[in-house]
Amino acid sequence: MAQPRIGQKVLVDVPSTSANLGPGFDCLGAAVDLNNKFTIRRIEGNGERFELIIEGPEGSHLRGGPDNLFYRAAQRVWKEAGIEPVGLEARVRLAVPPARGLGSSATAIVAGLVGANALTGSPLSKEKLLELAIDIEGHPDNVVPSLLGGLCMTAKAASERWRVVRCEWADSVKAVVAIPSIRLSTSEARRVMPKTIPLGDAVVNLGAMTLLLQGLRTGNGDLIADGMNDRLHEPYRWRLIKGGLEVRKAALQAGAWGCAISGAGPSILALCDKQSGLSVSEAMVKTWQSFDVESRAPMLNLQTLGSNWKPGEHE
Ligand code: HSE
């Protein structure tokens, strides 16, 4: 365990994620090949000093104050590792725009944890980082795949421990993620959800989860189609997404097996084979356009590597 030197740098790559996959509200999430890149540098000053520099057109509203998730995550590392907090600068190239349902906040948390840990000689284990990440975010379905990569099912076990199962995802299954220019905050999307749900809805989701995981493992589109079914959050959230239900319908008509709100929205994820990818993408963008909503819809692979870091050149 070492105090980082002034000017010492690490580069951290963190994938974005599509959480709540189909019926997997608050538990199933996938990392996709769209990484936020963080350059983290020790600067002069004590642990209260934090400079945030966002590169690119999105995210200019993000601030580096004490509420910043990256900053809070780094503070947790200093505390857990018993290290005197130090000043940090984070320069961020955002591939994942904030408030779009692609785990942008999770990337900040994971980058703060991984970066601060790497700068101090990695005193904390990956398991510990995972636990801290879930604690900061409050739910596991973005931070876990962001840290570990792949398709992750995270459950609070009877033992009260967080258990993670990395599930299989056939190469033939592609994700088209339609990312609109409109934003939706997770807190707003959580506010519209009821405190209790009917028993029948819970049962539908349990069955759908089994079908979906089997479909993703084998690449069976028919199982994926029946498994991409949710009664826990989508019925309450579609109305928050302008044109959302129509975009979903267009994706299905263009050949997608299934379609779901990505995270808390407003992005929409469609699962399909490679051949249908382009027409699904075009149908989604065109439909959103008819609602005066600009969007893009890249076809993405599962990102299996998770977060990774390397030392940067010392300044
Ligand atoms: N499971 C979370 C939610 C994902 O739906 O609120 C958003 O971060």
GROMACS .gro file of C-alpha atoms and ligand atoms in nm:
model
  323
    1MET     CA    1   0.000   0.000   0.000
    2ALA     CA    2   0.158   0.328  -0.109
    3GLN     CA    3   0.064   0.694  -0.112
    4PRO     CA    4   0.055   0.794  -0.483
    5ARG     CA    5   0.314   1.047  -0.597
    6ILE     CA    6   0.204   1.384  -0.738
    7GLY     CA    7   0.159   1.344  -1.115
    8GLN     CA    8   0.113   0.967  -1.094
    9LYS     CA    9  -0.157   0.850  -1.336
   10VAL     CA   10  -0.373   0.552  -1.415
   11LEU     CA   11  -0.598   0.499  -1.715
   12VAL     CA   12  -0.924   0.317  -1.641
   13ASP     CA   13  -1.163   0.183  -1.904
   14VAL     CA   14  -1.516   0.108  -1.783
   15PRO     CA   15  -1.793  -0.045  -1.996
   16SER     CA   16  -2.145   0.085  -2.005
   17THR     CA   17  -2.424  -0.148  -1.907
   18SER     CA   18  -2.780  -0.233  -1.984
   19ALA     CA   19  -2.944  -0.317  -1.652
   20ASN     CA   20  -3.289  -0.463  -1.575
   21LEU     CA   21  -3.235  -0.691  -1.873
   22GLY     CA   22  -3.586  -0.812  -1.968
   23PRO     CA   23  -3.742  -0.948  -1.648
   24GLY     CA   24  -3.425  -0.891  -1.442
   25PHE     CA   25  -3.527  -0.577  -1.256
   26ASP     CA   26  -3.251  -0.468  -1.014
   27CYS     CA   27  -3.058  -0.793  -1.061
   28LEU     CA   28  -2.964  -0.879  -1.424
   29GLY     CA   29  -2.733  -0.656  -1.626
   30ALA     CA   30  -2.502  -0.684  -1.924
   31ALA     CA   31  -2.183  -0.492  -2.004
   32VAL     CA   32  -2.178  -0.363  -2.362
   33ASP     CA   33  -1.892  -0.257  -2.581
   34LEU     CA   34  -1.912   0.116  -2.524
   35ASN     CA   35  -1.649   0.227  -2.275
   36ASN     CA   36  -1.605   0.545  -2.073
   37LYS     CA   37  -1.233   0.622  -2.047
   38PHE     CA   38  -1.093   0.786  -1.735
   39THR     CA   39  -0.744   0.932  -1.690
   40ILE     CA   40  -0.690   0.972  -1.317
   41ARG     CA   41  -0.403   1.179  -1.182
   42ARG     CA   42  -0.281   1.252  -0.833
   43ILE     CA   43  -0.264   1.628  -0.794
   44GLU     CA   44  -0.137   1.851  -0.518
   45GLY     CA   45  -0.363   1.907  -0.222
   46ASN     CA   46  -0.548   1.693   0.027
   47GLY     CA   47  -0.838   1.455  -0.023
   48GLU     CA   48  -1.091   1.735  -0.052
   49ARG     CA   49  -0.939   1.847  -0.382
   50PHE     CA   50  -1.106   1.692  -0.686
   51GLU     CA   51  -1.095   1.826  -1.041
   52LEU     CA   52  -1.332   1.683  -1.302
   53ILE     CA   53  -1.268   1.743  -1.672
   54ILE     CA   54  -1.523   1.608  -1.920
   55GLU     CA   55  -1.410   1.573  -2.280
   56GLY     CA   56  -1.675   1.574  -2.553
   57PRO     CA   57  -2.014   1.736  -2.601
   58GLU     CA   58  -2.210   1.543  -2.337
   59GLY     CA   59  -2.185   1.577  -1.962
   60SER     CA   60  -2.086   1.944  -1.936
   61HIS     CA   61  -2.337   1.969  -1.647
   62LEU     CA   62  -2.143   1.717  -1.437
   63ARG     CA   63  -1.966   1.873  -1.140
   64GLY     CA   64  -1.668   1.772  -0.931
   65GLY     CA   65  -1.809   1.859  -0.585
   66PRO     CA   66  -1.836   1.633  -0.281
   67ASP     CA   67  -2.152   1.467  -0.419
   68ASN     CA   68  -1.972   1.351  -0.731
   69LEU     CA   69  -1.992   0.972  -0.751
   70PHE     CA   70  -1.631   0.929  -0.866
   71TYR     CA   71  -1.512   1.139  -0.573
   72ARG     CA   72  -1.731   0.954  -0.323
   73ALA     CA   73  -1.604   0.619  -0.453
   74ALA     CA   74  -1.239   0.726  -0.420
   75GLN     CA   75  -1.307   0.845  -0.064
   76ARG     CA   76  -1.439   0.497   0.021
   77VAL     CA   77  -1.116   0.341  -0.103
   78TRP     CA   78  -0.900   0.573   0.110
   79LYS     CA   79  -1.115   0.496   0.413
   80GLU     CA   80  -1.128   0.117   0.368
   81ALA     CA   81  -0.755   0.095   0.294
   82GLY     CA   82  -0.659   0.330   0.577
   83ILE     CA   83  -0.485   0.572   0.341
   84GLU     CA   84  -0.457   0.948   0.392
   85PRO     CA   85  -0.688   1.097   0.120
   86VAL     CA   86  -0.510   1.277  -0.165
   87GLY     CA   87  -0.614   1.527  -0.433
   88LEU     CA   88  -0.727   1.377  -0.765
   89GLU     CA   89  -0.803   1.490  -1.116
   90ALA     CA   90  -1.029   1.279  -1.340
   91ARG     CA   91  -1.032   1.347  -1.712
   92VAL     CA   92  -1.321   1.160  -1.870
   93ARG     CA   93  -1.394   1.070  -2.231
   94LEU     CA   94  -1.763   0.983  -2.224
   95ALA     CA   95  -1.892   0.723  -2.467
   96VAL     CA   96  -2.193   0.673  -2.246
   97PRO     CA   97  -2.404   0.985  -2.210
   98PRO     CA   98  -2.549   1.050  -1.862
   99ALA     CA   99  -2.914   0.987  -1.774
  100ARG     CA  100  -2.982   0.756  -2.069
  101GLY     CA  101  -3.017   0.421  -1.887
  102LEU     CA  102  -2.672   0.293  -1.979
  103GLY     CA  103  -2.507   0.296  -1.641
  104SER     CA  104  -2.313   0.620  -1.674
  105SER     CA  105  -2.326   0.673  -1.294
  106ALA     CA  106  -2.203   0.319  -1.242
  107THR     CA  107  -1.901   0.388  -1.463
  108ALA     CA  108  -1.812   0.687  -1.243
  109ILE     CA  109  -1.840   0.477  -0.925
  110VAL     CA  110  -1.639   0.189  -1.069
  111ALA     CA  111  -1.372   0.422  -1.211
  112GLY     CA  112  -1.336   0.599  -0.874
  113LEU     CA  113  -1.295   0.268  -0.693
  114VAL     CA  114  -1.065   0.100  -0.947
  115GLY     CA  115  -0.862   0.416  -1.006
  116ALA     CA  116  -0.801   0.506  -0.641
  117ASN     CA  117  -0.722   0.142  -0.562
  118ALA     CA  118  -0.477   0.115  -0.854
  119LEU     CA  119  -0.302   0.440  -0.757
  120THR     CA  120  -0.231   0.302  -0.412
  121GLY     CA  121  -0.098  -0.041  -0.508
  122SER     CA  122  -0.435  -0.224  -0.511
  123PRO     CA  123  -0.487  -0.278  -0.136
  124LEU     CA  124  -0.854  -0.379  -0.187
  125SER     CA  125  -0.966  -0.703  -0.353
  126LYS     CA  126  -1.211  -0.711  -0.644
  127GLU     CA  127  -1.472  -0.859  -0.409
  128LYS     CA  128  -1.433  -0.562  -0.177
  129LEU     CA  129  -1.461  -0.316  -0.468
  130LEU     CA  130  -1.777  -0.496  -0.577
  131GLU     CA  131  -1.931  -0.465  -0.232
  132LEU     CA  132  -1.844  -0.094  -0.211
  133ALA     CA  133  -1.979  -0.030  -0.562
  134ILE     CA  134  -2.316  -0.189  -0.480
  135ASP     CA  135  -2.332   0.002  -0.154
  136ILE     CA  136  -2.270   0.336  -0.326
  137GLU     CA  137  -2.511   0.277  -0.617
  138GLY     CA  138  -2.782   0.110  -0.406
  139HIS     CA  139  -2.858  -0.164  -0.661
  140PRO     CA  140  -2.618  -0.407  -0.830
  141ASP     CA  141  -2.734  -0.448  -1.189
  142ASN     CA  142  -2.513  -0.173  -1.341
  143VAL     CA  143  -2.204  -0.166  -1.120
  144VAL     CA  144  -2.147  -0.543  -1.119
  145PRO     CA  145  -2.125  -0.595  -1.499
  146SER     CA  146  -1.941  -0.262  -1.525
  147LEU     CA  147  -1.672  -0.400  -1.296
  148LEU     CA  148  -1.667  -0.765  -1.406
  149GLY     CA  149  -1.792  -0.753  -1.767
  150GLY     CA  150  -2.034  -0.998  -1.929
  151LEU     CA  151  -2.389  -1.082  -1.829
  152CYS     CA  152  -2.419  -1.077  -1.450
  153MET     CA  153  -2.699  -1.190  -1.224
  154THR     CA  154  -2.651  -1.049  -0.875
  155ALA     CA  155  -2.858  -1.172  -0.583
  156LYS     CA  156  -2.870  -1.079  -0.217
  157ALA     CA  157  -2.848  -1.431  -0.078
  158ALA     CA  158  -3.019  -1.572   0.230
  159SER     CA  159  -2.679  -1.535   0.399
  160GLU     CA  160  -2.709  -1.159   0.330
  161ARG     CA  161  -2.403  -1.179   0.102
  162TRP     CA  162  -2.412  -1.049  -0.251
  163ARG     CA  163  -2.373  -1.345  -0.486
  164VAL     CA  164  -2.284  -1.293  -0.851
  165VAL     CA  165  -2.342  -1.548  -1.125
  166ARG     CA  166  -2.186  -1.472  -1.461
  167CYS     CA  167  -2.433  -1.609  -1.715
  168GLU     CA  168  -2.362  -1.726  -2.067
  169TRP     CA  169  -2.445  -1.519  -2.374
  170ALA     CA  170  -2.419  -1.681  -2.718
  171ASP     CA  171  -2.204  -1.490  -2.969
  172SER     CA  172  -2.490  -1.494  -3.217
  173VAL     CA  173  -2.701  -1.268  -2.992
  174LYS     CA  174  -2.651  -0.899  -3.068
  175ALA     CA  175  -2.776  -0.597  -2.879
  176VAL     CA  176  -2.902  -0.293  -3.065
  177VAL     CA  177  -2.916  -0.007  -2.817
  178ALA     CA  178  -3.118   0.295  -2.924
  179ILE     CA  179  -2.987   0.598  -2.736
  180PRO     CA  180  -3.209   0.907  -2.761
  181SER     CA  181  -3.121   1.270  -2.705
  182ILE     CA  182  -3.383   1.291  -2.428
  183ARG     CA  183  -3.283   1.220  -2.068
  184LEU     CA  184  -3.449   1.048  -1.776
  185SER     CA  185  -3.307   1.038  -1.425
  186THR     CA  186  -3.306   0.710  -1.237
  187SER     CA  187  -3.460   0.878  -0.932
  188GLU     CA  188  -3.757   0.998  -1.138
  189ALA     CA  189  -3.797   0.653  -1.295
  190ARG     CA  190  -3.789   0.489  -0.950
  191ARG     CA  191  -4.046   0.734  -0.814
  192VAL     CA  192  -4.318   0.610  -1.050
  193MET     CA  193  -4.286   0.251  -0.934
  194PRO     CA  194  -4.529   0.106  -0.680
  195LYS     CA  195  -4.407  -0.012  -0.340
  196THR     CA  196  -4.575  -0.352  -0.382
  197ILE     CA  197  -4.656  -0.563  -0.686
  198PRO     CA  198  -4.922  -0.827  -0.752
  199LEU     CA  199  -4.814  -1.187  -0.691
  200GLY     CA  200  -4.909  -1.283  -1.048
  201ASP     CA  201  -4.664  -1.026  -1.187
  202ALA     CA  202  -4.380  -1.166  -0.975
  203VAL     CA  203  -4.457  -1.516  -1.105
  204VAL     CA  204  -4.454  -1.398  -1.467
  205ASN     CA  205  -4.109  -1.244  -1.416
  206LEU     CA  206  -3.970  -1.559  -1.251
  207GLY     CA  207  -4.076  -1.770  -1.549
  208ALA     CA  208  -3.957  -1.515  -1.804
  209MET     CA  209  -3.613  -1.503  -1.639
  210THR     CA  210  -3.567  -1.877  -1.686
  211LEU     CA  211  -3.667  -1.855  -2.052
  212LEU     CA  212  -3.444  -1.554  -2.117
  213LEU     CA  213  -3.130  -1.701  -1.957
  214GLN     CA  214  -3.175  -2.025  -2.148
  215GLY     CA  215  -3.234  -1.831  -2.471
  216LEU     CA  216  -2.924  -1.615  -2.421
  217ARG     CA  217  -2.713  -1.921  -2.340
  218THR     CA  218  -2.821  -2.114  -2.647
  219GLY     CA  219  -2.892  -1.827  -2.889
  220ASN     CA  220  -3.252  -1.948  -2.927
  221GLY     CA  221  -3.447  -1.643  -3.047
  222ASP     CA  222  -3.783  -1.796  -2.966
  223LEU     CA  223  -3.691  -1.837  -2.599
  224ILE     CA  224  -3.544  -1.487  -2.591
  225ALA     CA  225  -3.868  -1.350  -2.739
  226ASP     CA  226  -4.079  -1.507  -2.465
  227GLY     CA  227  -3.821  -1.428  -2.197
  228MET     CA  228  -3.798  -1.053  -2.269
  229ASN     CA  229  -4.110  -0.989  -2.070
  230ASP     CA  230  -4.136  -0.770  -1.763
  231ARG     CA  231  -4.419  -0.684  -1.526
  232LEU     CA  232  -4.218  -0.525  -1.247
  233HIS     CA  233  -4.103  -0.189  -1.379
  234GLU     CA  234  -4.177  -0.142  -1.750
  235PRO     CA  235  -4.557  -0.106  -1.717
  236TYR     CA  236  -4.496   0.201  -1.497
  237ARG     CA  237  -4.207   0.351  -1.690
  238TRP     CA  238  -4.301   0.339  -2.058
  239ARG     CA  239  -4.511   0.653  -2.020
  240LEU     CA  240  -4.197   0.847  -1.915
  241ILE     CA  241  -4.031   0.771  -2.250
  242LYS     CA  242  -4.165   0.976  -2.542
  243GLY     CA  243  -4.238   0.738  -2.830
  244GLY     CA  244  -4.089   0.446  -2.634
  245LEU     CA  245  -4.364   0.190  -2.693
  246GLU     CA  246  -4.370   0.273  -3.064
  247VAL     CA  247  -3.990   0.233  -3.086
  248ARG     CA  248  -4.025  -0.106  -2.921
  249LYS     CA  249  -4.297  -0.209  -3.166
  250ALA     CA  250  -4.088  -0.096  -3.464
  251ALA     CA  251  -3.787  -0.298  -3.342
  252LEU     CA  252  -3.998  -0.611  -3.308
  253GLN     CA  253  -4.153  -0.560  -3.652
  254ALA     CA  254  -3.803  -0.519  -3.800
  255GLY     CA  255  -3.703  -0.860  -3.667
  256ALA     CA  256  -3.584  -0.813  -3.306
  257TRP     CA  257  -3.658  -1.109  -3.080
  258GLY     CA  258  -3.726  -0.890  -2.779
  259CYS     CA  259  -3.706  -0.535  -2.660
  260ALA     CA  260  -3.672  -0.378  -2.316
  261ILE     CA  261  -3.611  -0.048  -2.144
  262SER     CA  262  -3.237  -0.027  -2.083
  263GLY     CA  263  -3.180   0.035  -1.712
  264ALA     CA  264  -3.424   0.300  -1.598
  265GLY     CA  265  -3.448   0.434  -1.958
  266PRO     CA  266  -3.491   0.618  -2.180
  267SER     CA  267  -3.257   0.406  -2.399
  268ILE     CA  268  -3.419   0.094  -2.543
  269LEU     CA  269  -3.238  -0.233  -2.598
  270ALA     CA  270  -3.336  -0.482  -2.868
  271LEU     CA  271  -3.193  -0.833  -2.891
  272CYS     CA  272  -3.159  -0.980  -3.240
  273ASP     CA  273  -2.929  -1.172  -3.471
  274LYS     CA  274  -2.655  -1.004  -3.671
  275GLN     CA  275  -2.853  -1.012  -3.997
  276SER     CA  276  -3.145  -0.814  -3.852
  277GLY     CA  277  -2.922  -0.566  -3.668
  278LEU     CA  278  -2.919  -0.293  -3.930
  279SER     CA  279  -3.293  -0.296  -4.002
  280VAL     CA  280  -3.374  -0.305  -3.630
  281SER     CA  281  -3.142  -0.009  -3.573
  282GLU     CA  282  -3.290   0.192  -3.861
  283ALA     CA  283  -3.647   0.119  -3.755
  284MET     CA  284  -3.580   0.239  -3.401
  285VAL     CA  285  -3.408   0.561  -3.507
  286LYS     CA  286  -3.673   0.637  -3.769
  287THR     CA  287  -3.958   0.584  -3.524
  288TRP     CA  288  -3.802   0.810  -3.265
  289GLN     CA  289  -3.750   1.069  -3.538
  290SER     CA  290  -4.124   1.067  -3.606
  291PHE     CA  291  -4.164   1.183  -3.242
  292ASP     CA  292  -3.902   1.457  -3.294
  293VAL     CA  293  -3.650   1.268  -3.087
  294GLU     CA  294  -3.299   1.235  -3.228
  295SER     CA  295  -3.125   0.906  -3.153
  296ARG     CA  296  -2.857   0.666  -3.261
  297ALA     CA  297  -2.877   0.289  -3.235
  298PRO     CA  298  -2.544   0.107  -3.253
  299MET     CA  299  -2.532  -0.273  -3.268
  300LEU     CA  300  -2.312  -0.378  -2.977
  301ASN     CA  301  -2.140  -0.691  -2.854
  302LEU     CA  302  -2.130  -0.807  -2.495
  303GLN     CA  303  -1.820  -0.659  -2.328
  304THR     CA  304  -1.667  -0.950  -2.138
  305LEU     CA  305  -1.348  -0.792  -2.005
  306GLY     CA  306  -1.506  -0.559  -1.751
  307SER     CA  307  -1.314  -0.264  -1.610
  308ASN     CA  308  -0.944  -0.259  -1.668
  309TRP     CA  309  -0.665  -0.022  -1.589
  310LYS     CA  310  -0.305   0.046  -1.679
  311PRO     CA  311  -0.048   0.288  -1.545
  312GLY     CA  312  -0.030   0.621  -1.729
  313GLU     CA  313   0.285   0.813  -1.807
  314HIS     CA  314   0.409   1.001  -1.504
  315GLU     CA  315   0.404   1.381  -1.539
  316HSE     N1  316  -3.226  -0.124  -1.168
  316HSE     C1  317  -3.212   0.018  -1.176
  316HSE     C2  318  -3.350   0.082  -1.190
  316HSE     C3  319  -3.128   0.051  -1.295
  316HSE     O1  320  -3.427   0.038  -1.274
  316HSE     O2  321  -3.383   0.174  -1.118
  316HSE     C4  322  -3.105   0.198  -1.316
  316HSE     O3  323  -2.983   0.239  -1.269
   0.00000   0.00000   0.00000
